[in-house]
């Protein structure tokens, strides 16, 4: 059973978040009233994930993230944001939080965000032994159809390869994985399937139903996602392209502006820019390049200097 610690000084907000999580039969929810109490609960119970408010007495959410980054780096943290806490939330993401959910959208987004982060964390822990012993350069080429399981598999593969090469610590690989998944989901839903973020915010069931319909309908079902990765001891670089009509990147909201934290359309962009060192779209908006510089390497990394990877899975003919 997955153990999740909910931290909030408001009893009502604790119960709201915890009640949403308790709907999952495989989830055990623990509670703490502030960051200081949370650290003791983490020491006693070692939860799989922490969901925390930011503004609290004694030890606030940002301080909790900082303490966990130091003492419990393998436990991911999701922060709950409220109006007025946007700047602190951005600092928490930069410090080590894995993701965030606006409090006004807990009912719509909390469970989905928790599942996404837990899946990324679990996949990262299940590192392939084969990759650890890989010593030769390898070139692969895959093209992804619009299939969520394939997108998750690509992220897992890249995280495992980074682990095998000794690139980044586990918490940083998790954050890179979250950024990659956001890019791939954008390529699928907003690029190839041409779904608007406003529909997801206003009517989530219709958003997902439309996605399922378009995934089987031409021309959407014929479009593919292309992923290229270059992993070296100096940096990791990912290029993701879709076959949608694109957009004007100059129309995107400013990802560095905390005021955009609560905008559904800016969520993925904010996480990309926070977790990666460089994010650049092409002029047509259907390709994005992510770069993360390797500042800290594991001492047991294998001797190869670089692995070049281009990922794809050939799409079957639509039925």
mmCIF file of C-alpha atoms in Angstrom:
data_model
loop_
_atom_site.group_PDB
_atom_site.id
_atom_site.type_symbol
_atom_site.label_atom_id
_atom_site.label_comp_id
_atom_site.label_asym_id
_atom_site.label_seq_id
_atom_site.Cartn_x
_atom_site.Cartn_y
_atom_site.Cartn_z
ATOM 1 C CA UNK A 1 0.000 0.000 0.000
ATOM 2 C CA UNK A 2 1.319 3.440 -0.960
ATOM 3 C CA UNK A 3 1.826 5.755 2.034
ATOM 4 C CA UNK A 4 1.322 9.477 1.391
ATOM 5 C CA UNK A 5 1.910 12.189 3.993
ATOM 6 C CA UNK A 6 -0.339 15.273 3.713
ATOM 7 C CA UNK A 7 1.062 18.382 5.421
ATOM 8 C CA UNK A 8 -1.080 21.461 6.040
ATOM 9 C CA UNK A 9 -1.766 23.645 9.077
ATOM 10 C CA UNK A 10 -5.432 23.928 8.038
ATOM 11 C CA UNK A 11 -7.381 20.917 9.287
ATOM 12 C CA UNK A 12 -10.005 21.492 6.592
ATOM 13 C CA UNK A 13 -7.428 21.594 3.799
ATOM 14 C CA UNK A 14 -5.690 18.491 5.201
ATOM 15 C CA UNK A 15 -8.939 16.570 5.148
ATOM 16 C CA UNK A 16 -9.810 17.819 1.665
ATOM 17 C CA UNK A 17 -6.513 16.630 0.181
ATOM 18 C CA UNK A 18 -6.476 13.453 2.254
ATOM 19 C CA UNK A 19 -10.069 12.615 1.348
ATOM 20 C CA UNK A 20 -9.234 12.813 -2.339
ATOM 21 C CA UNK A 21 -6.253 10.513 -1.865
ATOM 22 C CA UNK A 22 -8.196 8.055 0.289
ATOM 23 C CA UNK A 23 -10.487 7.369 -2.667
ATOM 24 C CA UNK A 24 -7.610 5.232 -3.951
ATOM 25 C CA UNK A 25 -7.973 1.856 -2.203
ATOM 26 C CA UNK A 26 -4.215 1.243 -2.411
ATOM 27 C CA UNK A 27 -3.339 4.487 -0.653
ATOM 28 C CA UNK A 28 -2.705 5.024 3.074
ATOM 29 C CA UNK A 29 -2.826 8.708 4.066
ATOM 30 C CA UNK A 30 -0.856 10.155 6.977
ATOM 31 C CA UNK A 31 -1.232 13.710 8.269
ATOM 32 C CA UNK A 32 0.944 16.453 9.758
ATOM 33 C CA UNK A 33 0.024 20.001 10.811
ATOM 34 C CA UNK A 34 3.311 21.674 9.825
ATOM 35 C CA UNK A 35 6.781 20.942 8.482
ATOM 36 C CA UNK A 36 8.323 20.149 11.863
ATOM 37 C CA UNK A 37 5.661 17.536 12.635
ATOM 38 C CA UNK A 38 6.060 16.238 9.060
ATOM 39 C CA UNK A 39 9.792 15.589 9.475
ATOM 40 C CA UNK A 40 9.102 13.491 12.580
ATOM 41 C CA UNK A 41 6.378 11.580 10.690
ATOM 42 C CA UNK A 42 8.762 10.989 7.788
ATOM 43 C CA UNK A 43 11.421 9.667 10.163
ATOM 44 C CA UNK A 44 8.924 7.304 11.796
ATOM 45 C CA UNK A 45 7.040 6.128 8.698
ATOM 46 C CA UNK A 46 9.136 6.815 5.579
ATOM 47 C CA UNK A 47 6.181 7.564 3.270
ATOM 48 C CA UNK A 48 6.371 7.049 -0.480
ATOM 49 C CA UNK A 49 5.394 10.647 -1.212
ATOM 50 C CA UNK A 50 4.695 13.949 0.584
ATOM 51 C CA UNK A 51 2.004 16.459 -0.388
ATOM 52 C CA UNK A 52 2.525 19.762 1.410
ATOM 53 C CA UNK A 53 1.138 23.243 1.780
ATOM 54 C CA UNK A 54 3.618 26.108 1.591
ATOM 55 C CA UNK A 55 2.501 28.647 4.213
ATOM 56 C CA UNK A 56 2.668 27.030 7.676
ATOM 57 C CA UNK A 57 3.991 27.904 11.161
ATOM 58 C CA UNK A 58 7.151 26.433 12.740
ATOM 59 C CA UNK A 59 8.529 24.973 9.500
ATOM 60 C CA UNK A 60 6.946 26.044 6.224
ATOM 61 C CA UNK A 61 6.640 24.109 2.977
ATOM 62 C CA UNK A 62 9.772 25.545 1.370
ATOM 63 C CA UNK A 63 11.842 24.693 4.448
ATOM 64 C CA UNK A 64 10.348 21.194 4.439
ATOM 65 C CA UNK A 65 11.368 20.696 0.804
ATOM 66 C CA UNK A 66 14.891 21.904 1.619
ATOM 67 C CA UNK A 67 15.164 19.538 4.601
ATOM 68 C CA UNK A 68 13.880 16.580 2.570
ATOM 69 C CA UNK A 69 16.256 17.341 -0.284
ATOM 70 C CA UNK A 70 19.084 16.953 2.230
ATOM 71 C CA UNK A 71 17.874 14.049 4.397
ATOM 72 C CA UNK A 72 15.248 12.213 2.297
ATOM 73 C CA UNK A 73 16.153 12.861 -1.365
ATOM 74 C CA UNK A 74 14.379 9.719 -2.597
ATOM 75 C CA UNK A 75 10.934 10.780 -1.318
ATOM 76 C CA UNK A 76 9.246 13.028 -3.909
ATOM 77 C CA UNK A 77 7.351 16.123 -2.763
ATOM 78 C CA UNK A 78 4.273 17.679 -4.381
ATOM 79 C CA UNK A 79 3.429 21.193 -3.215
ATOM 80 C CA UNK A 80 -0.077 22.631 -2.950
ATOM 81 C CA UNK A 81 -0.206 26.254 -4.053
ATOM 82 C CA UNK A 82 -2.638 29.001 -3.130
ATOM 83 C CA UNK A 83 -3.091 32.513 -4.448
ATOM 84 C CA UNK A 84 -0.279 34.650 -3.035
ATOM 85 C CA UNK A 85 2.230 31.793 -2.676
ATOM 86 C CA UNK A 86 3.314 31.643 -6.315
ATOM 87 C CA UNK A 87 6.857 32.966 -5.840
ATOM 88 C CA UNK A 88 7.505 30.588 -2.928
ATOM 89 C CA UNK A 89 6.152 27.724 -5.024
ATOM 90 C CA UNK A 90 8.602 28.437 -7.834
ATOM 91 C CA UNK A 91 11.438 28.479 -5.279
ATOM 92 C CA UNK A 92 10.239 25.137 -3.898
ATOM 93 C CA UNK A 93 10.224 23.617 -7.389
ATOM 94 C CA UNK A 94 13.741 24.901 -7.990
ATOM 95 C CA UNK A 95 14.827 23.551 -4.603
ATOM 96 C CA UNK A 96 13.639 20.009 -5.202
ATOM 97 C CA UNK A 97 9.842 19.585 -5.264
ATOM 98 C CA UNK A 98 8.750 17.128 -7.967
ATOM 99 C CA UNK A 99 5.504 18.872 -8.983
ATOM 100 C CA UNK A 100 2.665 21.102 -7.790
ATOM 101 C CA UNK A 101 -1.120 21.338 -7.697
ATOM 102 C CA UNK A 102 -3.075 24.587 -7.217
ATOM 103 C CA UNK A 103 -5.393 24.256 -4.217
ATOM 104 C CA UNK A 104 -8.312 25.457 -6.280
ATOM 105 C CA UNK A 105 -7.821 22.419 -8.565
ATOM 106 C CA UNK A 106 -7.165 19.706 -5.995
ATOM 107 C CA UNK A 107 -10.318 17.804 -6.919
ATOM 108 C CA UNK A 108 -9.391 17.788 -10.621
ATOM 109 C CA UNK A 109 -5.616 17.343 -10.527
ATOM 110 C CA UNK A 110 -4.314 15.949 -7.216
ATOM 111 C CA UNK A 111 -4.806 12.219 -7.872
ATOM 112 C CA UNK A 112 -3.503 12.467 -11.424
ATOM 113 C CA UNK A 113 -0.400 14.397 -10.316
ATOM 114 C CA UNK A 114 0.285 11.948 -7.471
ATOM 115 C CA UNK A 115 0.015 8.969 -9.836
ATOM 116 C CA UNK A 116 2.317 10.633 -12.353
ATOM 117 C CA UNK A 117 5.013 11.413 -9.783
ATOM 118 C CA UNK A 118 4.759 8.005 -8.087
ATOM 119 C CA UNK A 119 5.001 6.233 -11.432
ATOM 120 C CA UNK A 120 8.093 8.218 -12.358
ATOM 121 C CA UNK A 121 9.659 7.497 -8.964
ATOM 122 C CA UNK A 122 8.878 3.754 -9.149
ATOM 123 C CA UNK A 123 10.201 3.459 -12.687
ATOM 124 C CA UNK A 124 13.396 5.239 -11.686
ATOM 125 C CA UNK A 125 13.983 2.830 -8.784
ATOM 126 C CA UNK A 126 13.519 -0.230 -11.026
ATOM 127 C CA UNK A 127 16.784 0.265 -12.932
ATOM 128 C CA UNK A 128 17.666 -2.399 -15.459
ATOM 129 C CA UNK A 129 20.792 -4.434 -14.545
ATOM 130 C CA UNK A 130 21.601 -4.738 -18.227
ATOM 131 C CA UNK A 131 21.996 -0.976 -18.586
ATOM 132 C CA UNK A 132 24.379 -0.834 -15.627
ATOM 133 C CA UNK A 133 26.824 -3.116 -17.465
ATOM 134 C CA UNK A 134 26.546 -1.427 -20.830
ATOM 135 C CA UNK A 135 29.927 -0.107 -22.003
ATOM 136 C CA UNK A 136 29.519 0.499 -25.749
ATOM 137 C CA UNK A 137 27.945 3.394 -27.572
ATOM 138 C CA UNK A 138 24.518 2.610 -28.985
ATOM 139 C CA UNK A 139 22.232 4.207 -31.556
ATOM 140 C CA UNK A 140 18.482 3.574 -31.563
ATOM 141 C CA UNK A 141 15.684 5.006 -33.633
ATOM 142 C CA UNK A 142 12.028 4.917 -32.582
ATOM 143 C CA UNK A 143 8.929 6.819 -33.580
ATOM 144 C CA UNK A 144 6.125 6.952 -31.001
ATOM 145 C CA UNK A 145 2.450 6.606 -31.742
ATOM 146 C CA UNK A 146 -0.022 8.456 -29.546
ATOM 147 C CA UNK A 147 0.020 5.887 -26.754
ATOM 148 C CA UNK A 148 0.479 6.911 -23.107
ATOM 149 C CA UNK A 149 2.188 3.631 -22.192
ATOM 150 C CA UNK A 150 4.849 4.181 -24.859
ATOM 151 C CA UNK A 151 5.474 7.738 -23.659
ATOM 152 C CA UNK A 152 5.994 6.451 -20.116
ATOM 153 C CA UNK A 153 8.325 3.715 -21.403
ATOM 154 C CA UNK A 154 10.538 6.278 -23.150
ATOM 155 C CA UNK A 155 10.850 8.344 -19.980
ATOM 156 C CA UNK A 156 11.707 5.229 -17.949
ATOM 157 C CA UNK A 157 14.321 4.137 -20.488
ATOM 158 C CA UNK A 158 16.032 7.518 -20.454
ATOM 159 C CA UNK A 159 16.028 7.651 -16.646
ATOM 160 C CA UNK A 160 17.537 4.167 -16.488
ATOM 161 C CA UNK A 161 20.216 5.098 -19.007
ATOM 162 C CA UNK A 162 21.116 8.224 -17.031
ATOM 163 C CA UNK A 163 21.377 6.057 -13.915
ATOM 164 C CA UNK A 164 23.632 3.581 -15.729
ATOM 165 C CA UNK A 165 25.927 6.411 -16.815
ATOM 166 C CA UNK A 166 26.032 7.889 -13.308
ATOM 167 C CA UNK A 167 24.330 11.117 -14.378
ATOM 168 C CA UNK A 168 22.558 13.100 -11.624
ATOM 169 C CA UNK A 169 21.164 11.808 -8.351
ATOM 170 C CA UNK A 170 17.839 10.000 -8.168
ATOM 171 C CA UNK A 171 15.844 13.105 -7.207
ATOM 172 C CA UNK A 172 17.239 15.040 -10.181
ATOM 173 C CA UNK A 173 16.549 12.180 -12.581
ATOM 174 C CA UNK A 174 12.974 12.116 -11.305
ATOM 175 C CA UNK A 175 12.588 15.843 -12.023
ATOM 176 C CA UNK A 176 14.051 15.397 -15.522
ATOM 177 C CA UNK A 177 11.574 12.556 -16.028
ATOM 178 C CA UNK A 178 8.669 14.797 -14.965
ATOM 179 C CA UNK A 179 9.807 17.484 -17.432
ATOM 180 C CA UNK A 180 10.111 14.930 -20.238
ATOM 181 C CA UNK A 181 6.686 13.483 -19.542
ATOM 182 C CA UNK A 182 5.163 16.968 -19.644
ATOM 183 C CA UNK A 183 6.765 17.574 -23.060
ATOM 184 C CA UNK A 184 5.601 14.227 -24.423
ATOM 185 C CA UNK A 185 2.053 14.729 -23.146
ATOM 186 C CA UNK A 186 1.981 18.171 -24.761
ATOM 187 C CA UNK A 187 3.244 16.665 -28.030
ATOM 188 C CA UNK A 188 0.470 14.075 -27.957
ATOM 189 C CA UNK A 189 -2.544 15.991 -26.625
ATOM 190 C CA UNK A 190 -1.881 19.554 -27.780
ATOM 191 C CA UNK A 191 0.289 18.773 -30.810
ATOM 192 C CA UNK A 192 -0.915 15.646 -32.601
ATOM 193 C CA UNK A 193 -4.463 15.541 -31.192
ATOM 194 C CA UNK A 194 -4.917 19.359 -31.267
ATOM 195 C CA UNK A 195 -6.663 19.624 -27.881
ATOM 196 C CA UNK A 196 -6.896 22.994 -26.145
ATOM 197 C CA UNK A 197 -5.816 23.448 -22.516
ATOM 198 C CA UNK A 198 -8.997 25.433 -21.876
ATOM 199 C CA UNK A 199 -11.089 22.299 -22.549
ATOM 200 C CA UNK A 200 -9.106 20.357 -19.942
ATOM 201 C CA UNK A 201 -9.698 23.095 -17.392
ATOM 202 C CA UNK A 202 -13.409 23.524 -18.139
ATOM 203 C CA UNK A 203 -14.491 19.950 -18.873
ATOM 204 C CA UNK A 204 -11.901 17.268 -18.080
ATOM 205 C CA UNK A 205 -14.101 14.240 -18.983
ATOM 206 C CA UNK A 206 -14.851 15.713 -22.424
ATOM 207 C CA UNK A 207 -11.135 16.488 -22.863
ATOM 208 C CA UNK A 208 -10.136 12.844 -22.309
ATOM 209 C CA UNK A 209 -13.080 11.483 -24.312
ATOM 210 C CA UNK A 210 -12.126 13.719 -27.249
ATOM 211 C CA UNK A 211 -8.531 12.499 -26.943
ATOM 212 C CA UNK A 212 -9.641 8.847 -27.120
ATOM 213 C CA UNK A 213 -11.808 9.588 -30.162
ATOM 214 C CA UNK A 214 -9.128 11.524 -32.045
ATOM 215 C CA UNK A 215 -6.481 8.871 -31.320
ATOM 216 C CA UNK A 216 -8.485 6.598 -33.686
ATOM 217 C CA UNK A 217 -9.566 9.228 -36.215
ATOM 218 C CA UNK A 218 -7.666 10.580 -39.204
ATOM 219 C CA UNK A 219 -5.602 12.682 -39.551
ATOM 220 C CA UNK A 220 -4.821 12.640 -35.812
ATOM 221 C CA UNK A 221 -4.191 8.890 -35.550
ATOM 222 C CA UNK A 222 -1.590 9.018 -38.333
ATOM 223 C CA UNK A 223 0.599 11.555 -36.556
ATOM 224 C CA UNK A 224 3.669 10.456 -34.633
ATOM 225 C CA UNK A 225 6.015 11.760 -31.943
ATOM 226 C CA UNK A 226 9.777 11.807 -32.510
ATOM 227 C CA UNK A 227 12.180 11.741 -29.574
ATOM 228 C CA UNK A 228 15.933 12.236 -29.778
ATOM 229 C CA UNK A 229 18.259 12.079 -26.793
ATOM 230 C CA UNK A 230 21.954 12.790 -26.374
ATOM 231 C CA UNK A 231 23.386 11.741 -23.014
ATOM 232 C CA UNK A 232 26.958 12.641 -22.115
ATOM 233 C CA UNK A 233 29.033 13.392 -19.044
ATOM 234 C CA UNK A 234 28.686 17.118 -19.665
ATOM 235 C CA UNK A 235 24.964 17.399 -20.448
ATOM 236 C CA UNK A 236 21.786 15.626 -21.460
ATOM 237 C CA UNK A 237 19.823 16.941 -24.424
ATOM 238 C CA UNK A 238 16.346 15.918 -25.549
ATOM 239 C CA UNK A 239 14.515 16.955 -28.719
ATOM 240 C CA UNK A 240 10.817 16.108 -29.009
ATOM 241 C CA UNK A 241 8.847 16.750 -32.195
ATOM 242 C CA UNK A 242 5.195 16.200 -33.105
ATOM 243 C CA UNK A 243 3.314 16.344 -36.424
ATOM 244 C CA UNK A 244 0.584 18.723 -35.352
ATOM 245 C CA UNK A 245 -0.013 22.155 -36.905
ATOM 246 C CA UNK A 246 2.126 23.846 -34.267
ATOM 247 C CA UNK A 247 1.713 27.291 -32.738
ATOM 248 C CA UNK A 248 3.535 30.576 -32.285
ATOM 249 C CA UNK A 249 5.951 30.110 -29.341
ATOM 250 C CA UNK A 250 5.884 33.866 -28.767
ATOM 251 C CA UNK A 251 2.261 33.475 -27.616
ATOM 252 C CA UNK A 252 3.257 31.225 -24.691
ATOM 253 C CA UNK A 253 2.875 32.644 -21.161
ATOM 254 C CA UNK A 254 6.069 33.695 -19.398
ATOM 255 C CA UNK A 255 7.166 30.530 -17.526
ATOM 256 C CA UNK A 256 9.261 32.558 -15.087
ATOM 257 C CA UNK A 257 6.283 34.643 -13.928
ATOM 258 C CA UNK A 258 4.858 33.143 -10.698
ATOM 259 C CA UNK A 259 1.480 34.665 -11.625
ATOM 260 C CA UNK A 260 1.146 31.916 -14.262
ATOM 261 C CA UNK A 261 1.510 29.123 -11.702
ATOM 262 C CA UNK A 262 -2.243 28.558 -11.441
ATOM 263 C CA UNK A 263 -2.840 28.527 -15.198
ATOM 264 C CA UNK A 264 -3.473 25.031 -16.587
ATOM 265 C CA UNK A 265 -1.935 26.047 -19.908
ATOM 266 C CA UNK A 266 1.309 27.108 -18.218
ATOM 267 C CA UNK A 267 1.832 24.104 -15.936
ATOM 268 C CA UNK A 268 3.972 21.954 -18.221
ATOM 269 C CA UNK A 269 5.951 24.944 -19.440
ATOM 270 C CA UNK A 270 6.746 26.038 -15.883
ATOM 271 C CA UNK A 271 7.949 22.554 -14.907
ATOM 272 C CA UNK A 272 10.112 22.273 -18.027
ATOM 273 C CA UNK A 273 11.808 25.622 -17.411
ATOM 274 C CA UNK A 274 12.217 24.965 -13.680
ATOM 275 C CA UNK A 275 13.701 21.479 -13.974
ATOM 276 C CA UNK A 276 15.837 21.979 -17.111
ATOM 277 C CA UNK A 277 18.612 24.480 -17.823
ATOM 278 C CA UNK A 278 17.470 25.406 -21.310
ATOM 279 C CA UNK A 279 14.138 25.046 -23.142
ATOM 280 C CA UNK A 280 13.776 26.179 -26.762
ATOM 281 C CA UNK A 281 10.916 25.762 -29.241
ATOM 282 C CA UNK A 282 11.381 25.909 -32.990
ATOM 283 C CA UNK A 283 9.624 28.687 -34.924
ATOM 284 C CA UNK A 284 6.624 26.500 -35.795
ATOM 285 C CA UNK A 285 6.128 25.347 -32.198
ATOM 286 C CA UNK A 286 6.045 21.596 -32.920
ATOM 287 C CA UNK A 287 9.559 20.834 -31.697
ATOM 288 C CA UNK A 288 11.168 21.566 -28.337
ATOM 289 C CA UNK A 289 14.759 21.078 -27.171
ATOM 290 C CA UNK A 290 15.555 20.508 -23.481
ATOM 291 C CA UNK A 291 19.066 20.681 -22.009
ATOM 292 C CA UNK A 292 20.300 19.838 -18.521
ATOM 293 C CA UNK A 293 23.970 20.248 -17.609
ATOM 294 C CA UNK A 294 25.599 17.534 -15.514
ATOM 295 C CA UNK A 295 26.921 19.224 -12.405
ATOM 296 C CA UNK A 296 27.154 16.165 -10.180
ATOM 297 C CA UNK A 297 28.071 12.658 -11.293
ATOM 298 C CA UNK A 298 27.911 9.378 -9.402
ATOM 299 C CA UNK A 299 31.368 7.942 -8.582
ATOM 300 C CA UNK A 300 30.578 4.480 -10.022
ATOM 301 C CA UNK A 301 29.591 5.629 -13.510
ATOM 302 C CA UNK A 302 30.718 3.331 -16.371
ATOM 303 C CA UNK A 303 33.686 4.310 -18.549
ATOM 304 C CA UNK A 304 31.885 5.261 -21.737
ATOM 305 C CA UNK A 305 32.047 8.975 -22.464
ATOM 306 C CA UNK A 306 28.755 9.286 -24.251
ATOM 307 C CA UNK A 307 25.674 7.435 -25.429
ATOM 308 C CA UNK A 308 23.666 8.791 -28.354
ATOM 309 C CA UNK A 309 20.032 7.698 -28.450
ATOM 310 C CA UNK A 310 17.225 8.410 -30.892
ATOM 311 C CA UNK A 311 14.005 6.808 -29.703
ATOM 312 C CA UNK A 312 11.018 5.609 -31.723
ATOM 313 C CA UNK A 313 8.366 2.924 -32.021
ATOM 314 C CA UNK A 314 6.860 2.288 -35.448
ATOM 315 C CA UNK A 315 3.136 2.935 -35.527
ATOM 316 C CA UNK A 316 0.843 0.186 -36.755
ATOM 317 C CA UNK A 317 -1.710 0.951 -39.415
ATOM 318 C CA UNK A 318 -4.869 2.461 -37.908
ATOM 319 C CA UNK A 319 -7.864 0.147 -37.576
#
